[in-house]
PDB file of C-alpha atoms in Angstrom:
ATOM      1  CA  MET R   1       0.341-130.981  75.820  1.00 56.00           C
ATOM      2  CA  SER R   2      -0.121-134.138  73.871  1.00 57.00           C
ATOM      3  CA  SER R   3      -0.730-134.242  70.149  1.00 58.00           C
ATOM      4  CA  LYS R   4      -4.247-135.623  70.655  1.00 64.00           C
ATOM      5  CA  GLN R   5      -5.496-132.693  72.735  1.00 67.00           C
ATOM      6  CA  LYS R   6      -7.153-129.875  70.865  1.00 67.00           C
ATOM      7  CA  VAL R   7      -6.440-126.310  71.661  1.00 69.00           C
ATOM      8  CA  ARG R   8      -9.615-124.496  72.607  1.00 69.00           C
ATOM      9  CA  ARG R   9      -9.937-121.115  71.089  1.00 66.00           C
ATOM     10  CA  PRO R  10     -12.329-118.540  72.486  1.00 62.00           C
ATOM     11  CA  ARG R  11     -15.592-118.447  70.601  1.00 61.00           C
ATOM     12  CA  ARG R  12     -16.480-115.325  68.756  1.00 59.00           C
ATOM     13  CA  ARG R  13     -19.450-113.206  69.769  1.00 55.00           C
ATOM     14  CA  ALA R  14     -21.437-114.277  66.691  1.00 50.00           C
ATOM     15  CA  GLU R  15     -20.931-117.947  67.554  1.00 52.00           C
ATOM     16  CA  ARG R  16     -21.991-117.367  71.181  1.00 52.00           C
ATOM     17  CA  ALA R  17     -25.133-115.540  70.093  1.00 50.00           C
ATOM     18  CA  GLY R  18     -26.152-118.199  67.613  1.00 50.00           C
ATOM     19  CA  SER R  19     -25.106-116.471  64.359  1.00 50.00           C
ATOM     20  CA  GLY R  20     -26.172-113.050  65.636  1.00 53.00           C
ATOM     21  CA  SER R  21     -29.678-113.182  64.183  1.00 59.00           C
ATOM     22  CA  GLY R  22     -31.313-112.322  67.523  1.00 62.00           C
ATOM     23  CA  ALA R  23     -29.080-109.316  67.994  1.00 60.00           C
ATOM     24  CA  ASN R  24     -29.762-108.178  64.440  1.00 63.00           C
ATOM     25  CA  ARG R  25     -33.505-108.473  64.968  1.00 64.00           C
ATOM     26  CA  ARG R  26     -33.229-106.465  68.184  1.00 65.00           C
ATOM     27  CA  TRP R  27     -31.391-103.666  66.379  1.00 60.00           C
ATOM     28  CA  TRP R  28     -33.967-103.673  63.591  1.00 64.00           C
ATOM     29  CA  LYS R  29     -36.735-103.312  66.190  1.00 64.00           C
ATOM     30  CA  VAL R  30     -34.896-100.505  67.975  1.00 61.00           C
ATOM     31  CA  GLY R  31     -34.223 -98.805  64.650  1.00 60.00           C
ATOM     32  CA  GLY R  32     -37.842 -99.213  63.579  1.00 62.00           C
ATOM     33  CA  ILE R  33     -39.098 -97.747  66.836  1.00 70.00           C
ATOM     34  CA  GLY R  34     -36.648 -94.884  66.433  1.00 62.00           C
ATOM     35  CA  VAL R  35     -37.958 -94.148  62.942  1.00 61.00           C
ATOM     36  CA  VAL R  36     -41.561 -94.200  64.197  1.00 64.00           C
ATOM     37  CA  VAL R  37     -40.678 -91.815  67.034  1.00 61.00           C
ATOM     38  CA  LEU R  38     -38.972 -89.447  64.594  1.00 62.00           C
ATOM     39  CA  VAL R  39     -41.985 -89.489  62.275  1.00 59.00           C
ATOM     40  CA  VAL R  40     -44.356 -88.776  65.194  1.00 60.00           C
ATOM     41  CA  VAL R  41     -42.163 -85.896  66.390  1.00 60.00           C
ATOM     42  CA  PHE R  42     -41.986 -84.479  62.862  1.00 57.00           C
ATOM     43  CA  VAL R  43     -45.754 -84.709  62.354  1.00 58.00           C
ATOM     44  CA  ALA R  44     -46.438 -83.176  65.783  1.00 59.00           C
ATOM     45  CA  PHE R  45     -44.068 -80.316  64.990  1.00 56.00           C
ATOM     46  CA  ALA R  46     -45.643 -79.762  61.577  1.00 58.00           C
ATOM     47  CA  LEU R  47     -49.163 -79.782  63.022  1.00 60.00           C
ATOM     48  CA  SER R  48     -48.234 -77.445  65.860  1.00 58.00           C
ATOM     49  CA  ARG R  49     -47.253 -74.721  63.431  1.00 57.00           C
ATOM     50  CA  SER R  50     -50.165 -72.362  63.090  1.00 45.00           C
ATOM     51  CA  PRO R  51     -51.291 -71.691  59.509  1.00 51.00           C
ATOM     52  CA  GLN R  52     -52.063 -68.149  60.689  1.00 47.00           C
ATOM     53  CA  ALA R  53     -48.368 -67.595  61.353  1.00 43.00           C
ATOM     54  CA  SER R  54     -47.493 -67.828  57.660  1.00 43.00           C
ATOM     55  CA  THR R  55     -50.612 -66.470  55.940  1.00 44.00           C
ATOM     56  CA  GLY R  56     -52.051 -63.817  58.217  1.00 44.00           C
ATOM     57  CA  THR R  57     -55.632 -63.955  59.398  1.00 44.00           C
ATOM     58  CA  GLY R  58     -58.997 -63.400  57.799  1.00 42.00           C
ATOM     59  CA  ALA R  59     -59.374 -60.174  55.830  1.00 42.00           C
ATOM     60  CA  GLN R  60     -55.783 -59.126  56.419  1.00 40.00           C
ATOM     61  CA  ALA R  61     -54.444 -61.997  54.353  1.00 42.00           C
ATOM     62  CA  SER R  62     -56.960 -61.770  51.523  1.00 40.00           C
ATOM     63  CA  THR R  63     -57.448 -58.006  51.097  1.00 43.00           C
ATOM     64  CA  GLY R  64     -54.141 -56.615  52.259  1.00 44.00           C
ATOM     65  CA  THR R  65     -55.752 -54.489  54.969  1.00 43.00           C
ATOM     66  CA  GLY R  66     -54.755 -54.222  58.587  1.00 44.00           C
ATOM     67  CA  ALA R  67     -51.530 -53.507  60.428  1.00 43.00           C
ATOM     68  CA  GLN R  68     -49.603 -56.434  59.016  1.00 44.00           C
ATOM     69  CA  ALA R  69     -50.124 -55.461  55.390  1.00 46.00           C
ATOM     70  CA  SER R  70     -49.711 -51.703  55.878  1.00 49.00           C
ATOM     71  CA  THR R  71     -46.539 -51.843  57.972  1.00 54.00           C
ATOM     72  CA  GLY R  72     -44.887 -54.661  56.073  1.00 58.00           C
ATOM     73  CA  THR R  73     -44.099 -56.559  59.282  1.00 62.00           C
ATOM     74  CA  ALA R  74     -44.061 -60.319  59.338  1.00 60.00           C
ATOM     75  CA  PRO R  75     -47.115 -62.042  60.811  1.00 59.00           C
ATOM     76  CA  GLN R  76     -46.726 -63.017  64.450  1.00 64.00           C
ATOM     77  CA  ALA R  77     -46.963 -66.634  65.548  1.00 59.00           C
ATOM     78  CA  SER R  78     -49.981 -67.520  67.636  1.00 56.00           C
ATOM     79  CA  THR R  79     -49.206 -67.681  71.341  1.00 61.00           C
ATOM     80  CA  GLY R  80     -52.482 -69.290  72.367  1.00 58.00           C
ATOM     81  CA  PRO R  81     -54.699 -72.097  71.210  1.00 61.00           C
ATOM     82  CA  SER R  82     -56.393 -71.664  67.882  1.00 64.00           C
ATOM     83  CA  ALA R  83     -59.849 -72.860  66.948  1.00 63.00           C
ATOM     84  CA  ALA R  84     -60.276 -76.159  65.174  1.00 64.00           C
ATOM     85  CA  ALA R  85     -61.733 -76.113  61.696  1.00 73.00           C
ATOM     86  CA  ASP R  86     -65.522 -76.035  61.855  1.00 81.00           C
ATOM     87  CA  VAL R  87     -66.617 -79.439  60.641  1.00 86.00           C
ATOM     88  CA  VAL R  88     -70.271 -80.412  60.290  1.00 90.00           C
ATOM     89  CA  LEU R  89     -71.025 -84.028  61.232  1.00 92.00           C
ATOM     90  CA  GLN R  90     -74.219 -85.962  61.881  1.00 92.00           C
ATOM     91  CA  ASP R  91     -74.956 -87.721  65.140  1.00 92.00           C
ATOM     92  CA  PHE R  92     -76.472 -91.205  65.097  1.00 90.00           C
ATOM     93  CA  ASP R  93     -79.983 -89.700  64.974  1.00 90.00           C
ATOM     94  CA  GLY R  94     -79.147 -87.620  61.879  1.00 91.00           C
ATOM     95  CA  ASN R  95     -78.857 -84.292  63.719  1.00 93.00           C
ATOM     96  CA  PRO R  96     -76.014 -81.934  62.732  1.00 94.00           C
ATOM     97  CA  VAL R  97     -73.055 -81.585  65.098  1.00 92.00           C
ATOM     98  CA  THR R  98     -70.493 -78.842  64.525  1.00 91.00           C
ATOM     99  CA  ILE R  99     -67.146 -78.469  66.225  1.00 87.00           C
ATOM    100  CA  SER R 100     -67.894 -74.761  66.767  1.00 87.00           C
ATOM    101  CA  SER R 101     -70.992 -75.692  68.797  1.00 88.00           C
ATOM    102  CA  LEU R 102     -68.666 -77.348  71.307  1.00 87.00           C
ATOM    103  CA  GLU R 103     -66.658 -74.197  72.089  1.00 87.00           C
ATOM    104  CA  GLY R 104     -66.101 -73.051  75.643  1.00 88.00           C
ATOM    105  CA  ARG R 105     -64.536 -76.118  77.245  1.00 91.00           C
ATOM    106  CA  PRO R 106     -61.659 -78.399  76.277  1.00 93.00           C
ATOM    107  CA  LEU R 107     -62.751 -81.019  73.759  1.00 92.00           C
ATOM    108  CA  VAL R 108     -61.591 -84.636  73.542  1.00 94.00           C
ATOM    109  CA  ILE R 109     -62.270 -86.160  70.128  1.00 94.00           C
ATOM    110  CA  ASN R 110     -62.092 -89.933  69.845  1.00 95.00           C
ATOM    111  CA  PHE R 111     -61.904 -91.262  66.291  1.00 95.00           C
ATOM    112  CA  TRP R 112     -63.128 -94.860  66.287  1.00 95.00           C
ATOM    113  CA  ALA R 113     -64.629 -97.588  64.119  1.00 96.00           C
ATOM    114  CA  SER R 114     -66.393-100.885  64.747  1.00 95.00           C
ATOM    115  CA  TRP R 115     -63.628-102.772  62.914  1.00 95.00           C
ATOM    116  CA  CYS R 116     -60.889-101.347  65.191  1.00 95.00           C
ATOM    117  CA  PRO R 117     -60.032-103.646  68.146  1.00 94.00           C
ATOM    118  CA  ALA R 118     -57.971-100.957  69.904  1.00 95.00           C
ATOM    119  CA  CYS R 119     -60.894 -98.526  69.626  1.00 94.00           C
ATOM    120  CA  PHE R 120     -63.243-101.110  71.109  1.00 92.00           C
ATOM    121  CA  SER R 121     -60.949-101.714  74.079  1.00 94.00           C
ATOM    122  CA  GLU R 122     -60.330 -98.015  74.837  1.00 95.00           C
ATOM    123  CA  MET R 123     -63.943 -96.846  74.688  1.00 96.00           C
ATOM    124  CA  PRO R 124     -64.929 -98.027  78.210  1.00 96.00           C
ATOM    125  CA  SER R 125     -61.915 -96.171  79.645  1.00 95.00           C
ATOM    126  CA  LEU R 126     -62.878 -93.003  77.785  1.00 95.00           C
ATOM    127  CA  GLU R 127     -66.418 -93.407  79.109  1.00 96.00           C
ATOM    128  CA  LYS R 128     -65.074 -93.498  82.686  1.00 96.00           C
ATOM    129  CA  VAL R 129     -63.080 -90.308  82.078  1.00 96.00           C
ATOM    130  CA  TYR R 130     -66.160 -88.723  80.492  1.00 96.00           C
ATOM    131  CA  GLN R 131     -68.310 -89.602  83.510  1.00 97.00           C
ATOM    132  CA  THR R 132     -65.700 -88.118  85.872  1.00 96.00           C
ATOM    133  CA  HIS R 133     -64.993 -84.904  83.921  1.00 96.00           C
ATOM    134  CA  ARG R 134     -68.144 -84.289  81.885  1.00 93.00           C
ATOM    135  CA  ASP R 135     -68.761 -80.918  83.564  1.00 94.00           C
ATOM    136  CA  SER R 136     -65.345 -79.531  82.661  1.00 94.00           C
ATOM    137  CA  VAL R 137     -64.356 -81.382  79.468  1.00 94.00           C
ATOM    138  CA  GLN R 138     -66.439 -82.188  76.396  1.00 94.00           C
ATOM    139  CA  PHE R 139     -66.158 -85.480  74.544  1.00 94.00           C
ATOM    140  CA  LEU R 140     -67.089 -86.372  70.984  1.00 95.00           C
ATOM    141  CA  GLY R 141     -66.675 -89.817  69.465  1.00 95.00           C
ATOM    142  CA  ILE R 142     -66.420 -89.730  65.678  1.00 95.00           C
ATOM    143  CA  ASN R 143     -67.233 -93.008  63.943  1.00 96.00           C
ATOM    144  CA  LEU R 144     -64.994 -93.601  60.921  1.00 95.00           C
ATOM    145  CA  GLY R 145     -66.828 -96.753  59.867  1.00 93.00           C
ATOM    146  CA  LYS R 146     -69.561 -96.913  57.239  1.00 92.00           C
ATOM    147  CA  ASP R 147     -71.757 -99.565  58.878  1.00 93.00           C
ATOM    148  CA  ILE R 148     -74.044 -97.735  61.320  1.00 92.00           C
ATOM    149  CA  GLU R 149     -75.491-100.997  62.687  1.00 95.00           C
ATOM    150  CA  ALA R 150     -72.007-102.262  63.584  1.00 95.00           C
ATOM    151  CA  ALA R 151     -71.231 -98.897  65.186  1.00 95.00           C
ATOM    152  CA  LEU R 152     -74.416 -99.014  67.263  1.00 95.00           C
ATOM    153  CA  SER R 153     -73.499-102.534  68.363  1.00 95.00           C
ATOM    154  CA  VAL R 154     -70.093-101.314  69.580  1.00 95.00           C
ATOM    155  CA  VAL R 155     -71.740 -98.444  71.460  1.00 96.00           C
ATOM    156  CA  GLU R 156     -74.124-100.876  73.139  1.00 96.00           C
ATOM    157  CA  GLN R 157     -71.348-103.341  74.043  1.00 96.00           C
ATOM    158  CA  THR R 158     -68.996-100.687  75.427  1.00 96.00           C
ATOM    159  CA  GLY R 159     -71.643 -98.688  77.297  1.00 96.00           C
ATOM    160  CA  VAL R 160     -70.505 -95.372  75.830  1.00 96.00           C
ATOM    161  CA  THR R 161     -72.804 -92.432  76.623  1.00 96.00           C
ATOM    162  CA  TYR R 162     -70.689 -89.478  75.464  1.00 95.00           C
ATOM    163  CA  PRO R 163     -71.876 -87.739  72.263  1.00 94.00           C
ATOM    164  CA  LEU R 164     -71.172 -89.644  69.053  1.00 94.00           C
ATOM    165  CA  ALA R 165     -71.204 -88.635  65.417  1.00 92.00           C
TER     166      ALA R 165
END
């Protein structure tokens, strides 16, 4: 080897990847997605726990009557679906709509707003599902926006016919 020839050394991984910034960004994205997934799992777990399991139900919890209070046994966790809280809403004509009035069939609730692009794009798909399953599943779209005119415009543009409040 002559004195003018340079010895080539293998490049390090960071040099090959262009200072590693792309790899770092990828790990940040993966880590961020992982954190979001963990939060969703935690929230789903927390929401799936029945409040009846820790407080008893109805008169038993408030008056101390019933088998749970008299025997001193711990309340049992619910094994079936529990009713949603009865919320009173108004439809677009001003008529009251209660969640309890929709008992008897599964209920799909779509929370939406005129300022939400994702809501706007999903509403036609929900309408198709509603048209296919309207005899076996109930639908209720709940507008979270304050501008009723904008909401009515979205309903007209998307062709939604399922009940809205």
